[in-house]
Coordinates of N, CA and C in Angstrom, one line a residue:
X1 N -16.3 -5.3 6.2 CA -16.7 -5.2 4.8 C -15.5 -5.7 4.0
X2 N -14.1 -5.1 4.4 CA -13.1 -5.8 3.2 C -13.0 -7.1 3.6
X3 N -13.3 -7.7 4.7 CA -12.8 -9.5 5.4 C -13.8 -9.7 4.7
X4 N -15.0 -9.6 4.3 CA -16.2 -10.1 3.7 C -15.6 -10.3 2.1
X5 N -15.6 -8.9 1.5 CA -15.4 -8.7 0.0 C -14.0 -9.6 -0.3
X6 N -12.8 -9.6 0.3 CA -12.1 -10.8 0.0 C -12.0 -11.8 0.2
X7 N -12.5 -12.4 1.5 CA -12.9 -13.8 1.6 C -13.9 -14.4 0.7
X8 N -14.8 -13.7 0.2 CA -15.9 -14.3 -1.0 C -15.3 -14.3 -2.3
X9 N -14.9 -13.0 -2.2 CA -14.5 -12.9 -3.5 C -15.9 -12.1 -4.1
X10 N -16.3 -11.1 -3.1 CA -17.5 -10.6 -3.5 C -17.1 -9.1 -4.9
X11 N -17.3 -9.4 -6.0 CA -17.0 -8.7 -7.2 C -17.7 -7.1 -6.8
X12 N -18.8 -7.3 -6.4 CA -20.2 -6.6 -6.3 C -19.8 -5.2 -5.5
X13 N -19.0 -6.0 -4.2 CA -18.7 -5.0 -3.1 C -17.4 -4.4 -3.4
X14 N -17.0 -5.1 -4.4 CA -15.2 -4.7 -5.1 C -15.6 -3.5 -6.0
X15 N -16.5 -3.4 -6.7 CA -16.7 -2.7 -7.9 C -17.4 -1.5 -6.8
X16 N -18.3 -1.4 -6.2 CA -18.9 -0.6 -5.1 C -18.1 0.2 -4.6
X17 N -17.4 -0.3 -3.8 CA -15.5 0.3 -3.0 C -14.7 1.2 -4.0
X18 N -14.4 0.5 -4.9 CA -13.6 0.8 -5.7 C -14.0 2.2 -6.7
X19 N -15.3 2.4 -7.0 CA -16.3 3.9 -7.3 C -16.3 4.5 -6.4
X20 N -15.8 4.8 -5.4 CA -15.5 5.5 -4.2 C -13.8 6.6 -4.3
X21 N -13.3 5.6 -5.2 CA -12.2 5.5 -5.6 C -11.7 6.1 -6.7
X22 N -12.7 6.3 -7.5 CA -12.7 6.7 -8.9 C -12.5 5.5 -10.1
X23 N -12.9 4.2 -9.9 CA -13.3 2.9 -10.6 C -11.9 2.8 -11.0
X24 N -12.2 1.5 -11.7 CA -10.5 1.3 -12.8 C -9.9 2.5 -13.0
X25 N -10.1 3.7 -13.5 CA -9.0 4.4 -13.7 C -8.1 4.9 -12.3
X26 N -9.2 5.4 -11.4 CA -8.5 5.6 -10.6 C -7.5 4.7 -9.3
X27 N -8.1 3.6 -9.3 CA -7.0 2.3 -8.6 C -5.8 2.4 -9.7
X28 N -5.9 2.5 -10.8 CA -4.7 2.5 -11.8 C -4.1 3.9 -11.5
X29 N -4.6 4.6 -11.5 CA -3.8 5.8 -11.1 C -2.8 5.8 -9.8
X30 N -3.7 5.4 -8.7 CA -2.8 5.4 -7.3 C -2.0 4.1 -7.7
X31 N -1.8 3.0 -8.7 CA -1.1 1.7 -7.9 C 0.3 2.5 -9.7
X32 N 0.0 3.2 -10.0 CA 0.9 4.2 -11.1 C 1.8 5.0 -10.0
X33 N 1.0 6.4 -9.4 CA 1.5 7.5 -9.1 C 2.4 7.2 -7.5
X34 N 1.3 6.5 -6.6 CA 1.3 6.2 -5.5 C 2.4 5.1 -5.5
X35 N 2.5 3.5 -5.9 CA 3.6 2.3 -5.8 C 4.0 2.2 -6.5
X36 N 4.2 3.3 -7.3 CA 5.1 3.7 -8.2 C 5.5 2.6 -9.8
X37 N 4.2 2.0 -9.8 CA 3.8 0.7 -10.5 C 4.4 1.0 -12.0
X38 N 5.1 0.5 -12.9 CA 5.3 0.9 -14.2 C 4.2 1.0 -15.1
X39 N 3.6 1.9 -15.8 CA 2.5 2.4 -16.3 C 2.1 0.8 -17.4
X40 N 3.4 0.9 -18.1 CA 3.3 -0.4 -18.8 C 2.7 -1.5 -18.9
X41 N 2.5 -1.6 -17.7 CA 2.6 -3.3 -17.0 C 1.5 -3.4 -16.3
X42 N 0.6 -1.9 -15.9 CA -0.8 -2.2 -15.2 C -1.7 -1.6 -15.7
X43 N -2.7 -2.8 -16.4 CA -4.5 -2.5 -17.2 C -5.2 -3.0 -15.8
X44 N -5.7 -2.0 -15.9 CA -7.0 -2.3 -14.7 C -8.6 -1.8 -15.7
X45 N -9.0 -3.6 -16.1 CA -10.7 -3.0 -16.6 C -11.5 -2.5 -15.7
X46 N -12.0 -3.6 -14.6 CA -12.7 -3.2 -13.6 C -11.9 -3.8 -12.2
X47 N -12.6 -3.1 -11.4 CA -11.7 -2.8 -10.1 C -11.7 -4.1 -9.3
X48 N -13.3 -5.0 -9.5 CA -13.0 -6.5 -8.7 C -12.3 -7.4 -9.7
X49 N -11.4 -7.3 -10.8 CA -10.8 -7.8 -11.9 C -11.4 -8.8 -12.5
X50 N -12.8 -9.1 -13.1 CA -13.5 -9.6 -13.2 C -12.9 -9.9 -14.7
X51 N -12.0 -8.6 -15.7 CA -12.1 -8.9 -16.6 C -10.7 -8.4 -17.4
X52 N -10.5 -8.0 -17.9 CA -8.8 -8.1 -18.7 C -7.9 -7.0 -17.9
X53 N -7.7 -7.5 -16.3 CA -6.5 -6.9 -15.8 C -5.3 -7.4 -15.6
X54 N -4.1 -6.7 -16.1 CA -3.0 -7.3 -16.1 C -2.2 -6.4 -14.8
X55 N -1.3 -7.5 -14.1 CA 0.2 -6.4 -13.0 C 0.8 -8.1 -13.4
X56 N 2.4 -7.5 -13.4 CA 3.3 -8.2 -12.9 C 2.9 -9.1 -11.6
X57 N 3.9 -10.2 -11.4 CA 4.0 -11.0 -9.9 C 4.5 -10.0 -9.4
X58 N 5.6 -9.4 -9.6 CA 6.8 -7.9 -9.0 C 5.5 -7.1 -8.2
X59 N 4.4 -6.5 -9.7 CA 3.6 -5.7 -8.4 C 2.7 -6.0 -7.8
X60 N 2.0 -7.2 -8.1 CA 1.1 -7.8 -6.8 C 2.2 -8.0 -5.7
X61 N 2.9 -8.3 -5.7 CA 3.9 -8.3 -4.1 C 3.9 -6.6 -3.6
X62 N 4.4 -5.7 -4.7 CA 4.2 -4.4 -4.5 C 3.7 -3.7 -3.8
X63 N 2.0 -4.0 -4.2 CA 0.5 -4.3 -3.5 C 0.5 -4.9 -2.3
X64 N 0.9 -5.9 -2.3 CA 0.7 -7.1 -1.0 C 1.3 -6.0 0.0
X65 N 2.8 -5.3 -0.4 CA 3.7 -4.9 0.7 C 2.7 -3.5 1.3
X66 N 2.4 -2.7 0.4 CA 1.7 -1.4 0.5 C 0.8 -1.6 1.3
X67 N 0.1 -3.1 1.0 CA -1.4 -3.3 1.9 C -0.6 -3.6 3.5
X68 N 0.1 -4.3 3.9 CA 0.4 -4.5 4.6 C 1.0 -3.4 6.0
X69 N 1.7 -2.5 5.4 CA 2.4 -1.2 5.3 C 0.7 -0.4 6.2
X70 N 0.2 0.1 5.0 CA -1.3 0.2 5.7 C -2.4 -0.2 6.8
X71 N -2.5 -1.5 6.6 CA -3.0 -1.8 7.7 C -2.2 -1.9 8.9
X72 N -1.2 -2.1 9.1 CA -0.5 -1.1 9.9 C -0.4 -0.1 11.0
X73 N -0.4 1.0 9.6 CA -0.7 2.4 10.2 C -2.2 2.8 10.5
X74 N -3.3 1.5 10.5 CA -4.7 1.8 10.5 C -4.5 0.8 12.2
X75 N -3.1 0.2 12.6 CA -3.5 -0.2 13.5 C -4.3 -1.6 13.0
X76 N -4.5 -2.2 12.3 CA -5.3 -3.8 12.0 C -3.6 -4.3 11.7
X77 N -4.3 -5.9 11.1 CA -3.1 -6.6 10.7 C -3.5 -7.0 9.1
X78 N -3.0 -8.0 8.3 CA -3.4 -8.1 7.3 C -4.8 -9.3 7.7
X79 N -4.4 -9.8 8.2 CA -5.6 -10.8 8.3 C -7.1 -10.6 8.9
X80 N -7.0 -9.1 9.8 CA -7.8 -8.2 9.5 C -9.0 -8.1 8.3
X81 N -8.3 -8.1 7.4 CA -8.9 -7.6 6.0 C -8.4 -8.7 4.7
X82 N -8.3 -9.9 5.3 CA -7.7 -10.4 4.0 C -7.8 -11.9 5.0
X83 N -8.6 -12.7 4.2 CA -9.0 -14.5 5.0 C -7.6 -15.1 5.1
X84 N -7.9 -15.7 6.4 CA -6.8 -17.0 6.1 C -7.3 -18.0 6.0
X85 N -6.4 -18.8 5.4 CA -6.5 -20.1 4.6 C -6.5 -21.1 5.1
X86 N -8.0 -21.9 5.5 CA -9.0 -22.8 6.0 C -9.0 -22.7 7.6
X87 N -9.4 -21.2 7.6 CA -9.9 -20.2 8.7 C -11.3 -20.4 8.3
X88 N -11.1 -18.8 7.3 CA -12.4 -18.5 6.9 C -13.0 -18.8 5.8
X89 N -14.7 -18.6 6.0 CA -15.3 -18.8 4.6 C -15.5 -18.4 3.5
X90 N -15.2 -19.0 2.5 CA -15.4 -18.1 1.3 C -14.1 -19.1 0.5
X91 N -13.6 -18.3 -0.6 CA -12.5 -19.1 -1.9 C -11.2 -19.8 -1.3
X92 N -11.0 -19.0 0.1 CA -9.4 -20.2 1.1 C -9.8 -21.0 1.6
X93 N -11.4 -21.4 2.3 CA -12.1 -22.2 3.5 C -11.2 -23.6 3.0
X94 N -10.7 -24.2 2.2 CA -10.5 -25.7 1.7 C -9.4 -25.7 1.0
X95 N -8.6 -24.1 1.2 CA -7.3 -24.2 0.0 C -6.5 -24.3 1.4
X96 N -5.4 -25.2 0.9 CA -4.3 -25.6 2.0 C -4.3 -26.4 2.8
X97 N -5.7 -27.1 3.2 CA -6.1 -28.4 4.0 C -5.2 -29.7 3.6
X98 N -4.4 -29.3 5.0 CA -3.5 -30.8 5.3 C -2.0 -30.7 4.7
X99 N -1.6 -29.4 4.5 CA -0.3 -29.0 4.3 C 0.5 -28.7 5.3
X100 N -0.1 -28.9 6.2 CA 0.8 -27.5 7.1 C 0.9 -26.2 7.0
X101 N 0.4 -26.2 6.3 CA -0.2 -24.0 6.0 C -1.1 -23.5 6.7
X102 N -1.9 -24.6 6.7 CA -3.5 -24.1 7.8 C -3.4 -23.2 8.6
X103 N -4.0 -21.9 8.5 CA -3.8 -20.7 9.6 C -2.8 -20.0 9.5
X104 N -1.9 -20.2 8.2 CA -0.6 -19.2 8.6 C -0.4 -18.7 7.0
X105 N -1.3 -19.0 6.2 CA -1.2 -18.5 4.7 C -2.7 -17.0 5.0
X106 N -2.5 -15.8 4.8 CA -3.4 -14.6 4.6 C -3.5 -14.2 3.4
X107 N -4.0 -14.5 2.3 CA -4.0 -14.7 0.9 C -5.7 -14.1 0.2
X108 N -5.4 -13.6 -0.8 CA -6.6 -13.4 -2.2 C -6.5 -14.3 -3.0
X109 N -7.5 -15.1 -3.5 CA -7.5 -15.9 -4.9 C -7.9 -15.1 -5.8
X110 N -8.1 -15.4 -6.9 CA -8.4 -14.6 -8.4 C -8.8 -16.2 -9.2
X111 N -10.1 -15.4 -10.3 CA -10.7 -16.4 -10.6 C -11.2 -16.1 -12.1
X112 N -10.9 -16.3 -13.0 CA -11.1 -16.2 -14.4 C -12.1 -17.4 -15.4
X113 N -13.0 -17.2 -15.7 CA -13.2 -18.4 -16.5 C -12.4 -18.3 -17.9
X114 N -12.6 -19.6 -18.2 CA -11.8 -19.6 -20.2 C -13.0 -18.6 -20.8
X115 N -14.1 -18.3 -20.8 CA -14.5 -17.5 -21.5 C -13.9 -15.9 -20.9
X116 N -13.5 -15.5 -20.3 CA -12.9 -14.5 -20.0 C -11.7 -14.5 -19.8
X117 N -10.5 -13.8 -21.2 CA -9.2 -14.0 -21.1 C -8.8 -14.9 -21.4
X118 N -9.4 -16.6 -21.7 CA -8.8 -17.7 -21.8 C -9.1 -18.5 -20.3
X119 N -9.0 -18.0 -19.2 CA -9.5 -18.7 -17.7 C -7.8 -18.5 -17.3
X120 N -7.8 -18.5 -15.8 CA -6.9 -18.1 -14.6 C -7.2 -17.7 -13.6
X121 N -6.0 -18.5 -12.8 CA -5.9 -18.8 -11.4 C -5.2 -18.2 -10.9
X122 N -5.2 -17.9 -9.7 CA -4.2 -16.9 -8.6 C -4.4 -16.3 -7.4
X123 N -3.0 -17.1 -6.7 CA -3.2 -16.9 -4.8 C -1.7 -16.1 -4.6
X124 N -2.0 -15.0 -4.2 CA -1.4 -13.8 -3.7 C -1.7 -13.4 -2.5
X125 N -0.5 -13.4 -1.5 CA -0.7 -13.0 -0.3 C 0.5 -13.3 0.5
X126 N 0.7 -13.8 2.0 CA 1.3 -14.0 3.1 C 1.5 -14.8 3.9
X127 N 2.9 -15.9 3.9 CA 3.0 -16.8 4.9 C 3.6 -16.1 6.4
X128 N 3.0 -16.6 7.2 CA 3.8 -16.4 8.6 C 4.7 -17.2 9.0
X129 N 5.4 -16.9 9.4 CA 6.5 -18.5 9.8 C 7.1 -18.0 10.9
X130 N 7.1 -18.9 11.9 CA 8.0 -18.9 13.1 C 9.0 -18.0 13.5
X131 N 10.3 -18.5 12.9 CA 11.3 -17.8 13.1 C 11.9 -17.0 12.1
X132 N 11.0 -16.3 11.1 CA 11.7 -15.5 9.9 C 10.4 -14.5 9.5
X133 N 10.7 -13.2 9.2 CA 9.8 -12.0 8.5 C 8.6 -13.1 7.7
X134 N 7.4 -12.6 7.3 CA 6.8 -13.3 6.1 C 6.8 -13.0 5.2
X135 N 6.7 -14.2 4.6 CA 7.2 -14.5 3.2 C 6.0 -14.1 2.5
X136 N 6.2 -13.1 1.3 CA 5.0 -12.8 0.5 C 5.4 -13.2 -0.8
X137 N 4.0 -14.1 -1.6 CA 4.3 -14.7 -2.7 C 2.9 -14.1 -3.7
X138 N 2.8 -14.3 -5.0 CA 2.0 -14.4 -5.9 C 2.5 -15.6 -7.3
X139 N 1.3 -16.0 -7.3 CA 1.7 -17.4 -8.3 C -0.1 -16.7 -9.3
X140 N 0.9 -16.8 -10.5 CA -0.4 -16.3 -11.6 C -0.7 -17.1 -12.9
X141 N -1.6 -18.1 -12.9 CA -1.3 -18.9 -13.6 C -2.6 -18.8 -14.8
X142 N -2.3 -18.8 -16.2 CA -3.4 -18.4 -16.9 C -3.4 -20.0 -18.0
X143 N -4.6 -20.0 -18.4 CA -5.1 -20.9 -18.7 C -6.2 -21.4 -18.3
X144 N -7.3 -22.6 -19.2 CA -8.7 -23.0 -18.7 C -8.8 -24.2 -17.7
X145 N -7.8 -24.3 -16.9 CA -7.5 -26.1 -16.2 C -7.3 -25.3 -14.9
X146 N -8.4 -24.4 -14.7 CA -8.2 -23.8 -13.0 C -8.6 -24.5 -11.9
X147 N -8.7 -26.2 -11.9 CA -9.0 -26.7 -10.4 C -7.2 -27.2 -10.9
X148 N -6.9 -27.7 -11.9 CA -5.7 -27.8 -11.8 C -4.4 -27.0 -11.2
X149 N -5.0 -25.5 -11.9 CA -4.1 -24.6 -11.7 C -3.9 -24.5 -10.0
X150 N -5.0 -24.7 -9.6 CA -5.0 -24.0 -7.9 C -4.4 -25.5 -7.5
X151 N -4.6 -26.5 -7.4 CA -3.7 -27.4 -7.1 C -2.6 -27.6 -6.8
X152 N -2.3 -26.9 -8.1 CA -0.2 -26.3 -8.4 C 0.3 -25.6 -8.0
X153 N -0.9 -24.5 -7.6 CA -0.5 -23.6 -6.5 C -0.1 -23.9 -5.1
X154 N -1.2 -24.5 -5.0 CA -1.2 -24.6 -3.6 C 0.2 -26.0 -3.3
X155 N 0.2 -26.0 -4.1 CA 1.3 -27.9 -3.9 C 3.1 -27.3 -4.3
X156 N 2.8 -25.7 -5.3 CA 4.3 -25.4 -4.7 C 4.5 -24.4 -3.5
X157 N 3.2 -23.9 -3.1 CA 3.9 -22.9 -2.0 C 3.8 -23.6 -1.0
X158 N 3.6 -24.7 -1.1 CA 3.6 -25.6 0.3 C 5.0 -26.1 0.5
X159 N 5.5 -26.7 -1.0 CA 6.6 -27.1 -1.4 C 7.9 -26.1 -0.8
X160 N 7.5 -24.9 -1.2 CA 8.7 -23.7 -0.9 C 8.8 -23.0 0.6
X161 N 7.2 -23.3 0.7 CA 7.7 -23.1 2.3 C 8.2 -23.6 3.3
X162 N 7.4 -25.2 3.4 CA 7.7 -26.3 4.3 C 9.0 -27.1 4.3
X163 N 9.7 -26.6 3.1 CA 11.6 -27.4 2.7 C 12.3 -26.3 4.0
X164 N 11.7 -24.7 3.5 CA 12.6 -24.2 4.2 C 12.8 -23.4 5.5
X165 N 11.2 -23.4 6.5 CA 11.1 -22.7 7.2 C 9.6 -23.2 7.9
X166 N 9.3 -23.3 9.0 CA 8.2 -23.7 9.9 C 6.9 -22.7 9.7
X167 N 6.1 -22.9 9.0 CA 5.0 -21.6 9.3 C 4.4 -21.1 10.6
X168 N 3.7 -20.2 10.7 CA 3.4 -19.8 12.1 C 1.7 -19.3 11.6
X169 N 1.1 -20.4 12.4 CA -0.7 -20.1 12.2 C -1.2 -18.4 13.1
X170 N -1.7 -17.8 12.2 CA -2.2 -16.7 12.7 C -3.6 -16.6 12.9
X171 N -4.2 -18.0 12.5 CA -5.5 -17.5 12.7 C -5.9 -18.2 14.6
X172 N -6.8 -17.8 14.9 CA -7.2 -18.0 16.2 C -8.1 -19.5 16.6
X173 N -8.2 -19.7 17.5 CA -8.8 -21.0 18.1 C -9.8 -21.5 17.2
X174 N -11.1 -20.6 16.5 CA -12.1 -21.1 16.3 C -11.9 -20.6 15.5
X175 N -12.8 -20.9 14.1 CA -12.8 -20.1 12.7 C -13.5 -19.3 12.7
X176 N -13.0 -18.1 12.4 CA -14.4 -16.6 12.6 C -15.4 -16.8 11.7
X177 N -16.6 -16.5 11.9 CA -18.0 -16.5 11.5 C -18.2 -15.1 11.0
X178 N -18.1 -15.6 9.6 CA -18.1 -13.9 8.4 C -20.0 -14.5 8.3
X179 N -20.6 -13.2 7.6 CA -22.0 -12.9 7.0 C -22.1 -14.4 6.2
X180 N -23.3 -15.1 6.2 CA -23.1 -15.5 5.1 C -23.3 -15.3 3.6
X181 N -22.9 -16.2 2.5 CA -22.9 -15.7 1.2 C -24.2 -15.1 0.8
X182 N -24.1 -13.8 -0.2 CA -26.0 -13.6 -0.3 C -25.7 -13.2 -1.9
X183 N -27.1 -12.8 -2.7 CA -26.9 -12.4 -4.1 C -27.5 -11.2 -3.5
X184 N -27.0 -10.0 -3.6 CA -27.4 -8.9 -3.7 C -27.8 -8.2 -5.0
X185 N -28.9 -7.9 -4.9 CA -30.2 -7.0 -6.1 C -30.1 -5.7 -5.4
X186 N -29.5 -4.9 -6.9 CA -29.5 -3.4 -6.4 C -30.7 -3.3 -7.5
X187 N -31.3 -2.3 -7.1 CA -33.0 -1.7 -7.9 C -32.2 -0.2 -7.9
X188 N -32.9 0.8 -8.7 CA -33.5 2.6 -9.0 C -34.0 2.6 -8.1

C-alpha cells in the first residue's frame, strides 16, 4: 500500500493513512515532538500535501533519515516503500531516463499546481552509489514552470552525483508490476 500511495502519488490513500494518524495535526505533531522538527518551520494542511505545506530541505532529509532508520527496524529497505526511479510506475517511471541514475535514485516527487501556492516541484529521497553511504537529497523548487522545474532537478542531481561518485542501481532485473492506476469513489 505505501509502494503504491508513493509511487502514484496517490493523495486519496495519503489522506486515508494519515487519519489513522490523527490527519495534519497529528503528522505535525510527531515530525515536532518525535524528529524533533522546529515548530516554526513545519505547516502541515493536509497530510498527502496537496495544499499549503511548508518543512525546510534540512527536514525533509530529517524525514528521509527517520524513514530510512524505520524501515529498517521493520526489516524492509527504503525502496520497499518508496519507487525507484524508472523502475516503477507512477511520477519516477520517466524521471532520470538516460542519466545514469536509473535504478539507483529511491525518491518522492511533490506536485503543486500555480493555482495552489503559486505551483511546485520536488524530488526528495536516495541515491545509492557503489563505494560510499547514500547520499540523501531534497531539491524544492516553487513556482508555475513545473516540467521545467523537474528538468532542473533532475539535470542537477545528476550533475552532483555523477562528477563525484558511481551510483549503485537497486532496483531488480525487471520492473515490479505495482496495481494499476484507478479513480477511487468512496460513497455513505
Amino acid at each position: 500500500v505505501l509502494l503504491y500511495m508513493n509511487a502514484r502519488s496517490s493523495n486519496f490513500i495519503a489522506d486515508k493513512i494519515g487519519a489513522l494518524i490523527g490527519g495534519a495535526p497529528g503528522v505535525r505533531q510527531y515530525l515536532v515532538d518525535e524528529l524533533k522538527l522546529h515548530a516554526d518551520f513545519v505547516t502541515i494542511a493536509t497530510v498527502s500535501g496537496r495544499e499549503h505545506n511548508r518543512m525546510t530541505p534540512r527536514d525533509v532529509l530529517i524525514v528521509i533519515r527517520a524513514l530510512m532508520e524505520e524501515a529498517k527496524r521493520q526489516g524492509l529497505e527504503p525502496s520497499d516503500i518508496m519507487p525507484v526511479a524508472s523502475d516503477d510506475a507512477g511520477t519516477l517511471r520517466r524521471r532520470l531516463a538516460g542519466t545514469g541514475l536509473e535504478g539507483a535514485v529511491v525518491a518522492k516527487t511533490g506536485t503543486l499546481t500555480a493555482e495552489v501556492d503559486g505551483g511546485m516541484a520536488s524530488l526528495a529521497g536516495i541515491v545509492y552509489m557503489q563505494d560510499q553511504s547514500p547520499v540523501l537529497f531534497a531539491i524544492l523548487d516553487q513556482g508555475n514552470r513545473i516540467a521545467d522545474n523537474r528538468q532542473l532537478e533532475d539535470q542537477l542531481l545528476t550533475e552532483v552525483i555523477t562528477t563525484n561518485a558511481t551510483p549503485q542501481v537497486v532496483a531488480g532485473p525487471t520492473p515490479r508490476r505495482l496495481l494499476p492506476a484507478t479513480n477511487v469513489v468512496m460513497s455513505d
